[in-house]
Short mmCIF file of C-alpha atoms (C1' of nucleotides) in Angstrom, two decimals:
data_model
loop_
_atom_site.label_atom_id
_atom_site.label_comp_id
_atom_site.label_asym_id
_atom_site.label_seq_id
_atom_site.Cartn_x
_atom_site.Cartn_y
_atom_site.Cartn_z
CA UNK A 2 -96.01 -10.68 219.39
CA UNK A 3 -95.93 -7.54 217.15
CA UNK A 4 -98.68 -6.39 214.89
CA UNK A 5 -98.02 -7.53 211.39
CA UNK A 6 -101.67 -7.46 210.37
CA UNK A 7 -103.81 -4.73 209.01
CA UNK A 8 -106.63 -3.15 210.92
CA UNK A 9 -109.21 -4.87 208.80
CA UNK A 10 -107.71 -8.32 209.73
CA UNK A 11 -107.50 -7.58 213.45
CA UNK A 12 -111.03 -6.43 213.63
CA UNK A 13 -112.26 -9.50 211.79
CA UNK A 14 -110.22 -11.68 214.24
CA UNK A 15 -111.47 -9.76 217.35
CA UNK A 16 -115.03 -9.86 216.27
CA UNK A 17 -115.16 -13.72 215.63
CA UNK A 18 -113.52 -14.02 219.23
CA UNK A 19 -116.12 -11.84 220.82
CA UNK A 20 -119.06 -13.66 219.05
CA UNK A 21 -117.69 -17.07 219.93
CA UNK A 22 -117.72 -16.06 223.65
CA UNK A 23 -121.40 -14.72 223.50
CA UNK A 24 -123.53 -17.83 223.37
CA UNK A 25 -126.57 -17.27 220.97
CA UNK A 26 -124.36 -15.17 218.56
CA UNK A 27 -123.53 -17.32 215.60
CA UNK A 28 -120.20 -16.74 213.89
CA UNK A 29 -120.94 -17.36 210.26
CA UNK A 30 -119.61 -14.91 207.80
CA UNK A 31 -122.85 -12.82 207.58
CA UNK A 32 -122.98 -12.33 211.24
CA UNK A 33 -119.37 -11.05 211.29
CA UNK A 34 -119.98 -9.01 208.15
CA UNK A 35 -122.97 -7.20 209.69
CA UNK A 36 -120.89 -6.26 212.86
CA UNK A 37 -118.12 -4.89 210.81
CA UNK A 38 -120.30 -3.06 208.20
CA UNK A 39 -118.99 -4.84 205.25
CA UNK A 40 -120.75 -7.26 202.88
CA UNK A 41 -121.05 -10.99 203.14
CA UNK A 42 -118.84 -11.39 200.20
CA UNK A 43 -116.13 -9.36 201.76
CA UNK A 44 -116.36 -11.57 205.02
CA UNK A 45 -116.18 -14.58 203.02
CA UNK A 46 -112.95 -13.43 201.34
CA UNK A 47 -111.50 -12.61 204.57
CA UNK A 48 -112.42 -16.00 206.09
CA UNK A 49 -110.85 -17.81 203.19
CA UNK A 50 -107.78 -15.71 203.36
CA UNK A 51 -107.31 -16.22 207.17
CA UNK A 52 -108.23 -19.87 206.77
CA UNK A 53 -105.08 -20.10 204.42
CA UNK A 54 -102.85 -18.58 207.14
CA UNK A 55 -104.44 -20.96 209.60
CA UNK A 56 -105.89 -18.28 211.73
CA UNK A 57 -109.70 -19.24 211.08
CA UNK A 58 -111.10 -22.73 210.56
CA UNK A 59 -113.35 -22.41 207.74
CA UNK A 60 -115.69 -24.72 205.78
CA UNK A 61 -118.12 -23.28 203.34
CA UNK A 62 -121.39 -22.48 204.77
CA UNK A 63 -120.40 -23.35 208.19
CA UNK A 64 -119.72 -20.89 211.19
CA UNK A 65 -116.26 -19.38 211.53
CA UNK A 66 -114.01 -20.51 214.12
CA UNK A 67 -110.60 -19.20 215.41
CA UNK A 68 -107.79 -21.78 215.46
CA UNK A 69 -105.42 -21.69 218.48
CA UNK A 70 -103.08 -19.33 216.61
CA UNK A 71 -106.28 -17.07 215.87
CA UNK A 72 -107.41 -17.13 219.42
CA UNK A 73 -104.02 -16.11 220.67
CA UNK A 74 -103.97 -13.31 218.20
CA UNK A 75 -107.48 -12.21 219.27
CA UNK A 76 -106.42 -12.17 222.95
CA UNK A 77 -103.56 -9.97 222.17
CA UNK A 78 -105.80 -7.40 220.39
CA UNK A 79 -108.38 -7.57 223.17
CA UNK A 80 -105.50 -6.73 225.59
CA UNK A 81 -104.50 -3.76 223.73
CA UNK A 82 -108.11 -2.65 223.53
CA UNK A 83 -108.84 -3.20 227.17
CA UNK A 84 -105.60 -1.69 228.64
CA UNK A 85 -106.35 1.37 226.50
CA UNK A 86 -109.82 1.59 227.87
CA UNK A 87 -108.52 1.33 231.45
CA UNK A 88 -105.86 4.03 230.57
CA UNK A 89 -108.33 6.38 229.09
CA UNK A 90 -110.77 6.03 231.98
CA UNK A 91 -108.28 6.16 234.84
CA UNK A 92 -105.79 8.46 233.48
CA UNK A 93 -107.36 10.91 231.11
CA UNK A 94 -110.66 10.78 232.79
CA UNK A 95 -112.76 9.74 229.62
CA UNK A 96 -116.28 8.46 230.72
CA UNK A 97 -117.26 4.93 230.29
CA UNK A 98 -119.33 5.61 227.11
CA UNK A 99 -116.34 7.34 225.48
CA UNK A 100 -113.59 4.99 225.99
CA UNK A 101 -114.76 2.12 223.82
CA UNK A 102 -114.55 4.24 220.44
CA UNK A 103 -111.26 5.64 221.16
CA UNK A 104 -109.59 2.35 222.17
CA UNK A 105 -111.06 0.84 219.00
CA UNK A 106 -108.64 3.18 217.10
CA UNK A 107 -105.53 3.13 219.26
CA UNK A 108 -105.58 -0.65 219.72
CA UNK A 109 -104.36 -0.93 216.20
CA UNK A 110 -101.44 1.70 216.61
CA UNK A 111 -99.85 0.27 219.77
CA UNK A 112 -96.48 -1.47 219.83
CA UNK A 113 -95.88 -4.26 222.34
CA UNK A 114 -93.20 -1.72 223.86
CA UNK A 115 -95.80 0.97 224.49
CA UNK A 116 -98.41 -1.63 225.70
CA UNK A 117 -95.93 -2.85 228.32
CA UNK A 118 -95.49 0.85 229.49
CA UNK A 119 -99.18 1.40 229.73
CA UNK A 120 -99.71 -1.87 231.55
CA UNK A 121 -96.94 -1.20 234.18
CA UNK A 122 -98.13 2.34 234.52
CA UNK A 123 -101.64 1.01 235.51
CA UNK A 124 -100.25 -1.52 237.70
CA UNK A 125 -100.93 -4.57 235.58
CA UNK A 126 -104.79 -4.40 235.95
CA UNK A 127 -106.63 -7.62 235.36
CA UNK A 128 -109.97 -6.08 234.47
CA UNK A 129 -110.97 -3.04 232.56
CA UNK A 130 -113.48 -0.34 233.58
CA UNK A 131 -116.44 -2.45 232.29
CA UNK A 132 -115.17 -5.52 234.51
CA UNK A 133 -114.02 -7.41 231.39
CA UNK A 134 -110.81 -9.28 231.95
CA UNK A 135 -107.52 -8.14 230.62
CA UNK A 136 -105.40 -10.92 229.06
CA UNK A 137 -101.94 -10.94 230.22
CA UNK A 138 -98.79 -10.55 228.26
CA UNK A 139 -99.08 -14.22 227.11
CA UNK A 140 -102.69 -13.83 226.14
CA UNK A 141 -104.02 -15.62 229.08
CA UNK A 142 -106.98 -14.61 230.93
CA UNK A 143 -107.38 -15.15 234.58
CA UNK A 144 -109.99 -17.72 235.39
CA UNK A 145 -113.02 -15.85 236.02
CA UNK A 146 -115.14 -16.24 239.16
CA UNK A 147 -118.84 -17.39 238.86
CA UNK A 148 -120.96 -14.22 238.23
CA UNK A 149 -124.75 -13.66 238.01
CA UNK A 150 -126.77 -10.71 237.08
CA UNK A 151 -128.34 -8.15 239.61
CA UNK A 152 -131.79 -9.45 238.41
CA UNK A 153 -130.87 -13.06 239.55
CA UNK A 154 -129.32 -11.95 242.95
CA UNK A 155 -130.64 -13.46 246.01
CA UNK A 156 -132.39 -11.34 248.80
CA UNK A 157 -130.22 -10.77 251.85
CA UNK A 158 -126.99 -11.62 250.11
CA UNK A 159 -123.91 -9.39 249.42
CA UNK A 160 -122.24 -8.87 246.21
CA UNK A 161 -119.44 -6.95 244.56
CA UNK A 162 -120.33 -5.41 241.17
CA UNK A 163 -117.82 -6.95 238.76
CA UNK A 164 -119.21 -6.01 235.27
CA UNK A 165 -121.14 -3.41 233.64
CA UNK A 166 -122.49 -4.77 230.28
CA UNK A 167 -123.87 -1.84 228.52
CA UNK A 168 -122.52 0.65 225.87
CA UNK A 169 -124.84 3.54 226.02
CA UNK A 170 -124.10 6.81 227.94
CA UNK A 171 -127.20 6.74 229.73
CA UNK A 172 -126.66 3.51 231.44
CA UNK A 173 -123.16 4.46 232.44
CA UNK A 174 -124.44 7.76 233.64
CA UNK A 175 -126.98 6.06 235.77
CA UNK A 176 -124.43 3.63 237.28
CA UNK A 177 -121.95 6.50 238.02
CA UNK A 178 -124.58 8.69 239.53
CA UNK A 179 -125.52 5.58 241.86
CA UNK A 180 -122.03 4.74 242.66
CA UNK A 181 -122.50 1.47 240.75
CA UNK A 182 -118.97 0.96 239.48
CA UNK A 183 -116.83 -2.05 239.07
CA UNK A 184 -115.61 -3.15 242.62
CA UNK A 185 -118.66 -1.55 244.41
CA UNK A 186 -120.31 -3.59 247.10
CA UNK A 187 -124.01 -3.98 247.32
CA UNK A 188 -126.67 -6.03 249.12
CA UNK A 189 -129.91 -7.03 247.84
CA UNK A 190 -132.99 -5.80 249.68
CA UNK A 191 -135.85 -7.25 247.67
CA UNK A 192 -136.91 -8.83 244.38
CA UNK A 193 -140.16 -8.10 242.83
CA UNK A 194 -140.49 -10.97 240.23
CA UNK A 195 -143.91 -9.69 238.66
CA UNK A 196 -142.71 -6.08 238.20
CA UNK A 197 -139.15 -7.25 237.51
CA UNK A 198 -137.62 -4.89 239.92
CA UNK A 199 -134.67 -5.23 242.38
CA UNK A 200 -134.24 -3.20 245.36
CA UNK A 201 -130.70 -2.89 246.40
CA UNK A 202 -128.44 -1.06 248.96
CA UNK A 203 -125.38 0.59 248.02
CA UNK A 204 -123.76 2.44 250.89
CA UNK A 205 -126.43 4.51 252.36
CA UNK A 206 -128.31 4.60 249.21
CA UNK A 207 -131.42 2.34 248.41
CA UNK A 208 -132.27 2.05 244.76
CA UNK A 209 -134.63 0.06 242.68
CA UNK A 210 -133.57 -1.15 239.28
CA UNK A 211 -135.79 -2.74 236.44
CA UNK A 212 -134.59 -5.92 235.03
CA UNK A 213 -133.66 -4.17 231.81
CA UNK A 214 -130.95 -2.39 233.74
CA UNK A 215 -130.25 -4.91 236.46
CA UNK A 216 -129.69 -7.52 233.71
CA UNK A 217 -126.52 -5.36 232.55
CA UNK A 218 -125.05 -5.44 235.90
CA UNK A 219 -123.05 -8.44 236.96
CA UNK A 220 -122.25 -9.53 240.48
CA UNK A 221 -120.12 -11.86 242.32
CA UNK A 222 -121.06 -13.31 245.60
CA UNK A 223 -119.17 -12.29 248.80
CA UNK A 224 -118.69 -14.04 251.94
CA UNK A 225 -118.48 -11.11 254.33
CA UNK A 226 -121.36 -9.52 255.83
CA UNK A 227 -123.12 -6.46 254.37
CA UNK A 228 -122.38 -4.43 257.52
CA UNK A 229 -118.75 -5.14 257.22
CA UNK A 230 -118.60 -4.53 253.61
CA UNK A 231 -120.47 -1.28 253.11
CA UNK A 232 -117.58 0.55 254.98
CA UNK A 233 -114.83 -1.09 252.80
CA UNK A 234 -116.02 -0.67 249.26
CA UNK A 235 -113.13 -0.08 246.84
CA UNK A 236 -115.02 2.76 245.35
CA UNK A 237 -115.62 4.84 248.56
CA UNK B 16 -110.97 19.04 211.87
CA UNK B 17 -111.23 15.25 211.99
CA UNK B 18 -108.99 12.91 210.14
CA UNK B 19 -110.61 11.77 206.89
CA UNK B 20 -107.08 10.96 205.26
CA UNK B 21 -105.29 7.68 205.11
CA UNK B 22 -101.97 7.28 206.97
CA UNK B 23 -100.18 7.30 203.72
CA UNK B 24 -101.77 10.70 202.85
CA UNK B 25 -101.09 12.13 206.22
CA UNK B 26 -97.38 10.99 206.14
CA UNK B 27 -96.95 12.46 202.80
CA UNK B 28 -98.30 15.84 203.73
CA UNK B 29 -96.40 15.83 206.97
CA UNK B 30 -93.05 15.09 205.18
CA UNK B 31 -93.57 17.88 202.68
CA UNK B 32 -94.35 20.28 205.52
CA UNK B 33 -91.17 19.36 207.52
CA UNK B 34 -89.07 19.53 204.34
CA UNK B 35 -90.31 22.95 203.58
CA UNK B 36 -89.19 24.25 206.74
CA UNK B 37 -85.51 22.66 206.72
CA UNK B 38 -83.80 24.89 204.23
CA UNK B 39 -81.57 22.92 201.99
CA UNK B 40 -83.88 20.08 201.84
CA UNK B 41 -85.70 20.11 198.64
CA UNK B 42 -89.25 18.94 198.32
CA UNK B 43 -89.45 17.19 194.95
CA UNK B 44 -91.10 14.01 194.74
CA UNK B 45 -87.93 11.86 194.84
CA UNK B 46 -86.88 13.42 198.01
CA UNK B 47 -90.17 12.88 199.64
CA UNK B 48 -90.24 9.36 198.34
CA UNK B 49 -87.03 8.58 199.86
CA UNK B 50 -87.98 9.69 203.25
CA UNK B 51 -91.34 7.68 203.22
CA UNK B 52 -89.63 4.55 201.84
CA UNK B 53 -91.77 4.39 198.71
CA UNK B 54 -90.68 4.78 195.00
CA UNK B 55 -90.54 7.80 192.95
CA UNK B 56 -93.51 6.64 191.07
CA UNK B 57 -95.66 6.33 194.09
CA UNK B 58 -94.71 9.68 195.20
CA UNK B 59 -95.48 11.24 191.89
CA UNK B 60 -98.98 9.42 191.96
CA UNK B 61 -99.54 10.84 195.36
CA UNK B 62 -98.52 14.32 194.36
CA UNK B 63 -100.90 14.38 191.48
CA UNK B 64 -103.79 12.96 193.59
CA UNK B 65 -103.24 15.67 196.28
CA UNK B 66 -102.91 18.37 193.81
CA UNK B 67 -106.31 17.38 192.43
CA UNK B 68 -107.68 17.94 195.92
CA UNK B 69 -105.84 21.14 196.25
CA UNK B 70 -103.73 20.09 199.08
CA UNK B 71 -100.39 20.18 197.09
CA UNK B 72 -99.36 22.63 194.53
CA UNK B 73 -97.84 20.55 191.86
CA UNK B 74 -96.11 21.15 188.42
CA UNK B 75 -94.27 18.38 186.69
CA UNK B 76 -90.66 17.97 187.51
CA UNK B 77 -90.86 20.88 190.10
CA UNK B 78 -90.62 20.79 193.86
CA UNK B 79 -93.88 20.03 195.81
CA UNK B 80 -95.39 22.61 197.98
CA UNK B 81 -98.34 22.64 200.30
CA UNK B 82 -101.33 25.05 199.55
CA UNK B 83 -102.81 26.73 202.46
CA UNK B 84 -105.08 24.07 203.01
CA UNK B 85 -102.38 21.56 202.82
CA UNK B 86 -100.32 23.44 205.33
CA UNK B 87 -103.25 23.57 207.77
CA UNK B 88 -103.77 19.83 207.55
CA UNK B 89 -100.05 19.45 208.18
CA UNK B 90 -100.17 21.42 211.28
CA UNK B 91 -102.90 19.23 212.69
CA UNK B 92 -100.98 16.18 212.06
CA UNK B 93 -97.86 17.76 213.64
CA UNK B 94 -99.90 18.92 216.62
CA UNK B 95 -101.03 15.07 217.12
CA UNK B 96 -97.45 13.96 216.79
CA UNK B 97 -95.86 16.44 219.22
CA UNK B 98 -98.65 16.21 221.79
CA UNK B 99 -98.24 12.49 221.78
CA UNK B 100 -94.47 12.70 222.22
CA UNK B 101 -94.89 15.09 225.19
CA UNK B 102 -97.52 12.75 226.75
CA UNK B 103 -95.32 9.64 226.19
CA UNK B 104 -92.34 11.28 227.69
CA UNK B 105 -93.96 13.21 230.57
CA UNK B 106 -96.61 10.65 231.67
CA UNK B 107 -95.51 7.36 230.52
CA UNK B 108 -91.72 8.05 231.04
CA UNK B 109 -90.59 6.95 227.61
CA UNK B 110 -87.10 8.19 226.90
CA UNK B 111 -86.41 10.82 224.36
CA UNK B 112 -85.34 8.31 221.59
CA UNK B 113 -88.44 6.19 222.10
CA UNK B 114 -91.10 8.80 221.73
CA UNK B 115 -91.03 9.57 217.95
CA UNK B 116 -91.55 6.02 216.85
CA UNK B 117 -94.70 5.60 219.03
CA UNK B 118 -96.05 8.94 218.31
CA UNK B 119 -95.49 8.00 214.55
CA UNK B 120 -98.26 5.38 214.89
CA UNK B 121 -100.52 7.06 217.36
CA UNK B 122 -100.88 10.34 215.61
CA UNK B 123 -102.84 8.67 212.95
CA UNK B 124 -105.31 7.04 215.50
CA UNK B 125 -106.24 9.99 217.45
CA UNK B 126 -109.55 11.76 217.31
CA UNK B 127 -109.86 15.39 218.07
CA UNK B 128 -111.91 14.62 220.97
CA UNK B 129 -108.96 12.52 222.49
CA UNK B 130 -106.48 15.10 221.53
CA UNK B 131 -108.24 17.83 223.55
CA UNK B 132 -108.15 15.56 226.55
CA UNK B 133 -104.32 14.85 226.22
CA UNK B 134 -103.84 18.50 225.66
CA UNK B 135 -105.78 19.67 228.74
CA UNK B 136 -104.05 16.87 230.65
CA UNK B 137 -100.50 18.30 229.79
CA UNK B 138 -101.72 21.82 230.45
CA UNK B 139 -101.68 22.89 226.94
CA UNK B 140 -97.95 22.73 226.37
CA UNK B 141 -96.42 24.78 223.50
CA UNK B 142 -93.29 22.75 223.02
CA UNK B 143 -92.66 19.08 222.88
CA UNK B 144 -89.58 17.41 224.70
CA UNK B 145 -87.41 18.29 221.75
CA UNK B 146 -88.28 21.88 221.99
CA UNK B 147 -90.33 21.72 218.82
CA UNK B 148 -93.34 23.93 218.92
CA UNK B 149 -96.81 22.40 219.19
CA UNK B 150 -99.51 24.02 217.01
CA UNK B 151 -102.52 24.95 218.79
CA UNK B 152 -106.10 23.66 218.08
CA UNK B 153 -106.37 26.04 215.35
CA UNK B 154 -102.96 24.88 213.78
CA UNK B 155 -101.26 28.08 214.73
CA UNK B 156 -97.68 28.04 215.94
CA UNK B 157 -96.59 30.55 218.56
CA UNK B 158 -93.93 32.79 216.99
CA UNK B 159 -90.76 31.27 217.93
CA UNK B 160 -87.96 33.44 219.53
CA UNK B 161 -84.53 33.81 217.91
CA UNK B 162 -82.32 30.92 218.53
CA UNK B 163 -78.84 29.81 217.92
CA UNK B 164 -76.78 26.58 218.29
CA UNK B 165 -74.57 26.10 221.13
CA UNK B 166 -71.40 26.25 218.97
CA UNK B 167 -72.39 29.63 218.05
CA UNK B 168 -73.14 30.96 221.41
CA UNK B 169 -71.09 33.82 222.96
CA UNK B 170 -68.67 33.38 225.82
CA UNK B 171 -69.96 34.80 229.03
CA UNK B 172 -73.61 34.89 227.97
CA UNK B 173 -76.38 32.89 229.63
CA UNK B 174 -78.80 30.76 227.70
CA UNK B 175 -81.85 28.68 228.03
CA UNK B 176 -81.69 25.28 226.31
CA UNK B 177 -84.76 25.46 223.74
CA UNK B 178 -84.29 22.53 221.39
CA UNK B 179 -82.47 19.23 221.08
CA UNK B 180 -82.27 18.37 217.39
CA UNK B 181 -81.06 14.78 217.35
CA UNK B 182 -82.80 11.55 216.93
CA UNK B 183 -80.38 8.97 218.39
CA UNK B 184 -80.43 7.34 221.75
CA UNK B 185 -76.76 8.16 222.40
CA UNK B 186 -77.27 11.91 221.89
CA UNK B 187 -80.31 12.04 224.27
CA UNK B 188 -78.50 9.84 226.80
CA UNK B 189 -75.63 12.17 226.79
CA UNK B 190 -78.01 15.17 227.16
CA UNK B 191 -79.94 13.63 229.86
CA UNK B 192 -76.81 12.59 231.83
CA UNK B 193 -75.59 16.15 231.76
CA UNK B 194 -78.89 17.71 232.53
CA UNK B 195 -79.17 19.22 229.05
CA UNK B 196 -82.88 19.22 228.69
CA UNK B 197 -85.29 21.66 227.21
CA UNK B 198 -85.69 24.46 229.63
CA UNK B 199 -82.30 23.99 231.22
CA UNK B 200 -80.10 27.21 231.95
CA UNK B 201 -76.45 27.29 230.75
CA UNK B 202 -73.65 29.77 230.54
CA UNK B 203 -70.83 29.63 228.05
CA UNK B 204 -67.37 29.48 229.48
CA UNK B 205 -65.06 29.19 226.38
CA UNK B 206 -65.19 28.77 222.75
CA UNK B 207 -62.30 26.80 221.05
CA UNK B 208 -62.70 27.58 217.35
CA UNK B 209 -59.71 25.47 216.11
CA UNK B 210 -60.76 22.25 217.91
CA UNK B 211 -64.57 23.16 217.59
CA UNK B 212 -65.18 22.69 221.16
CA UNK B 213 -67.45 24.69 223.43
CA UNK B 214 -67.03 24.66 227.27
CA UNK B 215 -70.19 25.12 229.24
CA UNK B 216 -71.45 25.49 232.65
CA UNK B 217 -74.67 23.83 233.71
CA UNK B 218 -75.50 24.06 237.47
CA UNK B 219 -72.32 22.99 239.06
CA UNK B 220 -71.12 20.88 236.03
CA UNK B 221 -68.61 22.16 233.61
CA UNK B 222 -68.49 20.12 230.46
CA UNK B 223 -66.99 20.36 226.91
CA UNK B 224 -68.93 19.56 223.69
CA UNK B 225 -67.71 19.26 220.17
CA UNK B 226 -69.44 21.15 217.40
CA UNK B 227 -70.98 17.95 216.19
CA UNK B 228 -72.99 17.66 219.29
CA UNK B 229 -73.15 21.43 220.17
CA UNK B 230 -74.64 21.96 216.77
CA UNK B 231 -77.69 19.88 217.80
CA UNK B 232 -78.40 21.92 220.79
CA UNK B 233 -80.29 25.15 220.22
CA UNK B 234 -80.39 28.03 222.79
CA UNK B 235 -82.19 31.33 223.32
CA UNK B 236 -80.45 34.18 224.87
CA UNK B 237 -81.17 35.29 228.53
CA UNK B 238 -81.28 38.61 230.02
CA UNK B 239 -80.78 37.62 233.69
CA UNK B 240 -77.40 37.05 235.00
CA UNK B 241 -75.82 33.58 235.33
CA UNK B 242 -75.66 33.63 238.99
CA UNK B 243 -79.15 34.22 239.33
CA UNK B 244 -80.16 31.82 236.70
CA UNK B 245 -78.40 28.79 237.99
CA UNK B 246 -80.43 28.30 241.11
CA UNK B 247 -83.87 28.80 239.09
CA UNK B 248 -83.44 26.35 236.38
CA UNK B 249 -86.94 24.73 235.27
CA UNK B 250 -85.21 21.34 235.34
CA UNK B 251 -83.63 21.31 238.89
"C1'" DT C 20 -141.70 -33.09 200.23
"C1'" DT C 21 -141.82 -29.22 197.38
"C1'" DT C 22 -141.59 -24.58 197.28
"C1'" DT C 23 -139.87 -20.25 198.92
"C1'" DA C 24 -136.90 -17.34 201.50
"C1'" DT C 25 -132.62 -16.51 203.23
"C1'" DT C 26 -127.86 -16.85 203.43
"C1'" DT C 27 -123.41 -17.89 201.56
"C1'" DT C 28 -120.47 -18.07 197.95
"C1'" DT C 29 -118.50 -17.12 193.48
"C1'" DA C 30 -117.38 -13.94 189.79
"C1'" DA C 31 -116.23 -9.72 188.18
"C1'" DG C 32 -115.02 -5.08 189.11
"C1'" DT C 33 -113.18 -0.92 191.91
"C1'" DA C 34 -110.09 2.23 194.58
"C1'" DA C 35 -105.90 2.97 197.09
"C1'" DA C 36 -101.29 2.44 197.55
"C1'" DC C 37 -98.16 0.72 196.08
"C1'" DT C 38 -94.41 -1.90 192.49
"C1'" DT C 39 -91.18 -2.44 188.24
"C1'" DA C 40 -89.76 -0.94 183.89
"C1'" DA C 41 -89.60 2.01 180.13
"C1'" DA C 42 -89.98 6.86 178.33
"C1'" DT C 43 -89.29 11.46 179.16
"C1'" DT C 44 -87.32 15.47 181.18
"C1'" DT C 45 -84.00 18.02 183.64
"C1'" DA C 46 -79.16 18.68 185.35
"C1'" DA C 47 -74.34 17.88 184.94
"C1'" DT C 48 -70.19 17.17 182.44
"C1'" DA C 49 -67.05 17.05 178.85
"C1'" DT D 7 -73.22 22.75 172.95
"C1'" DA D 8 -73.58 18.02 172.64
"C1'" DT D 9 -73.50 14.22 175.48
"C1'" DT D 10 -74.23 11.79 179.53
"C1'" DA D 11 -76.04 11.14 184.08
"C1'" DA D 12 -79.80 11.74 187.29
"C1'" DA D 13 -84.26 12.26 188.32
"C1'" DT D 14 -89.19 12.46 187.09
"C1'" DT D 15 -92.97 10.65 184.96
"C1'" DT D 16 -95.89 7.51 182.57
"C1'" DA D 17 -97.62 2.92 181.91
"C1'" DA D 18 -98.73 -1.40 183.16
"C1'" DG D 19 -99.19 -4.49 186.85
"C1'" DT D 20 -99.98 -6.21 192.04
"C1'" DT D 21 -102.20 -6.60 196.53
"C1'" DT D 22 -105.64 -5.41 200.01
"C1'" DA D 23 -109.93 -4.66 201.09
"C1'" DC D 24 -113.58 -3.85 199.59
"C1'" DT D 25 -118.13 -3.49 196.19
"C1'" DT D 26 -122.39 -5.34 193.28
"C1'" DA D 27 -124.85 -8.95 191.04
"C1'" DA D 28 -125.52 -13.49 189.91
"C1'" DA D 29 -125.14 -18.59 191.29
"C1'" DA D 30 -125.41 -21.89 194.70
"C1'" DA D 31 -126.42 -23.88 199.17
"C1'" DT D 32 -128.99 -24.06 203.24
"C1'" DA D 33 -133.00 -23.13 206.07
"C1'" DA D 34 -137.95 -22.20 206.44
"C1'" DA D 35 -142.63 -22.63 205.34
"C1'" DA D 36 -146.52 -24.45 202.89
#
DNA sequence: TTTTATTTTTAAGTAAACTTAAATTTAATA
DNA sequence: TATTAAATTTAAGTTTACTTAAAAATAAAA
């Protein structure tokens, strides 16, 4: 599936896809327009255009929805974006807060051929550095395991960090400084509901996070014990 | 120097630059138009537009020339192109005939920030895999040494391959199969002026090339002896 | 429920980057 | 040099992706 669409079209499709996933986010033209930095009128135009191509299901004044075709296209765009993010982070050493912006440009200038090379070079990764899943060549995303945020984690349990949902430098710097990377193993020491703090152990470190931060860190539960785990973290 | 220009503008500037370098190539709008796959009318429009921005020196019916500003811009675009070619070849293992097409897309989607990372990762190379010079961050190209084609090389002398001016898969496949890569060392065994063949030695190989091929391979003369050289080739 | 506010859509217009077709200029040839 | 051929430019029109401003529909508040 090659890229026959303009950058504007690709970004429009991608934005609808991302908003459809995040509950609470409505996908009416105004919402999409705001995200893309264009006027509502422009978004309506685009919606009608893509509706005529059976990429978007569009009814006046209603929320925009991707058709099956549209969703497939979105997944291929997302694949390009996340493979580039992974590549830029792992190979060129760009920081977490730097990769999105660059991938945003590169994703529209990448042939299927080149993408295959990048994918193979990285060993066909299934998640990007934020822990977001990378759709495969056919646009299929591996079924994700159940996750919860750090602020909802249970005392005494052990978890693997599987997602960092932030965006700003400071958050990623904090995570990096405290070894909180995707794939890291942690255990929950204590929850302080009133002050909204969570105390965790990661390796030999013991740190406390406020819910504002903890809510951006997603975990999946492990079956293994904390003792066993702390010495086998993927991230040393 | 960030990219404030469209892809069309960048390609237009780059093409003039490249045509100005190749003697014999005229740089009138029609010639540029043909290369870019657009009509003469479109090229004239663009020429006038860029003239108004002092990027191109344009007089009706005359050849197009880049101004100092235009040349500087061209050099930055060429830098992006050649760094990407080098990266794709060295890091992702793309073949010689594959890198141009991909770099053609990526060069318009690369920030100065990312380019610096790529440049550093590659160790600030001064030539791309074809042997073409990579302008530095300021758009300056290292003064090139005197070169000559393989068909013009002198019997008994030793040379370093410094440029492969081709473009088609077969040519590059042939070169690769015979270890004729940029940086390789060769010596000239015999010249056959009537049949236009050149016999060369490269490592332990002895091969004969017709001028059609030999004319695409550029060399620079070495001072060292052939014996000493054959064991110290950059390319094994 | 009526009024008001917000959002979306329609309508009209713009800029970039093209196109085709006709007019003009330059180059080539008889 | 006059004529013909080739190339370039101008003019007018198209498409994409926007814009602003007015009209229409939906949602919120009184």
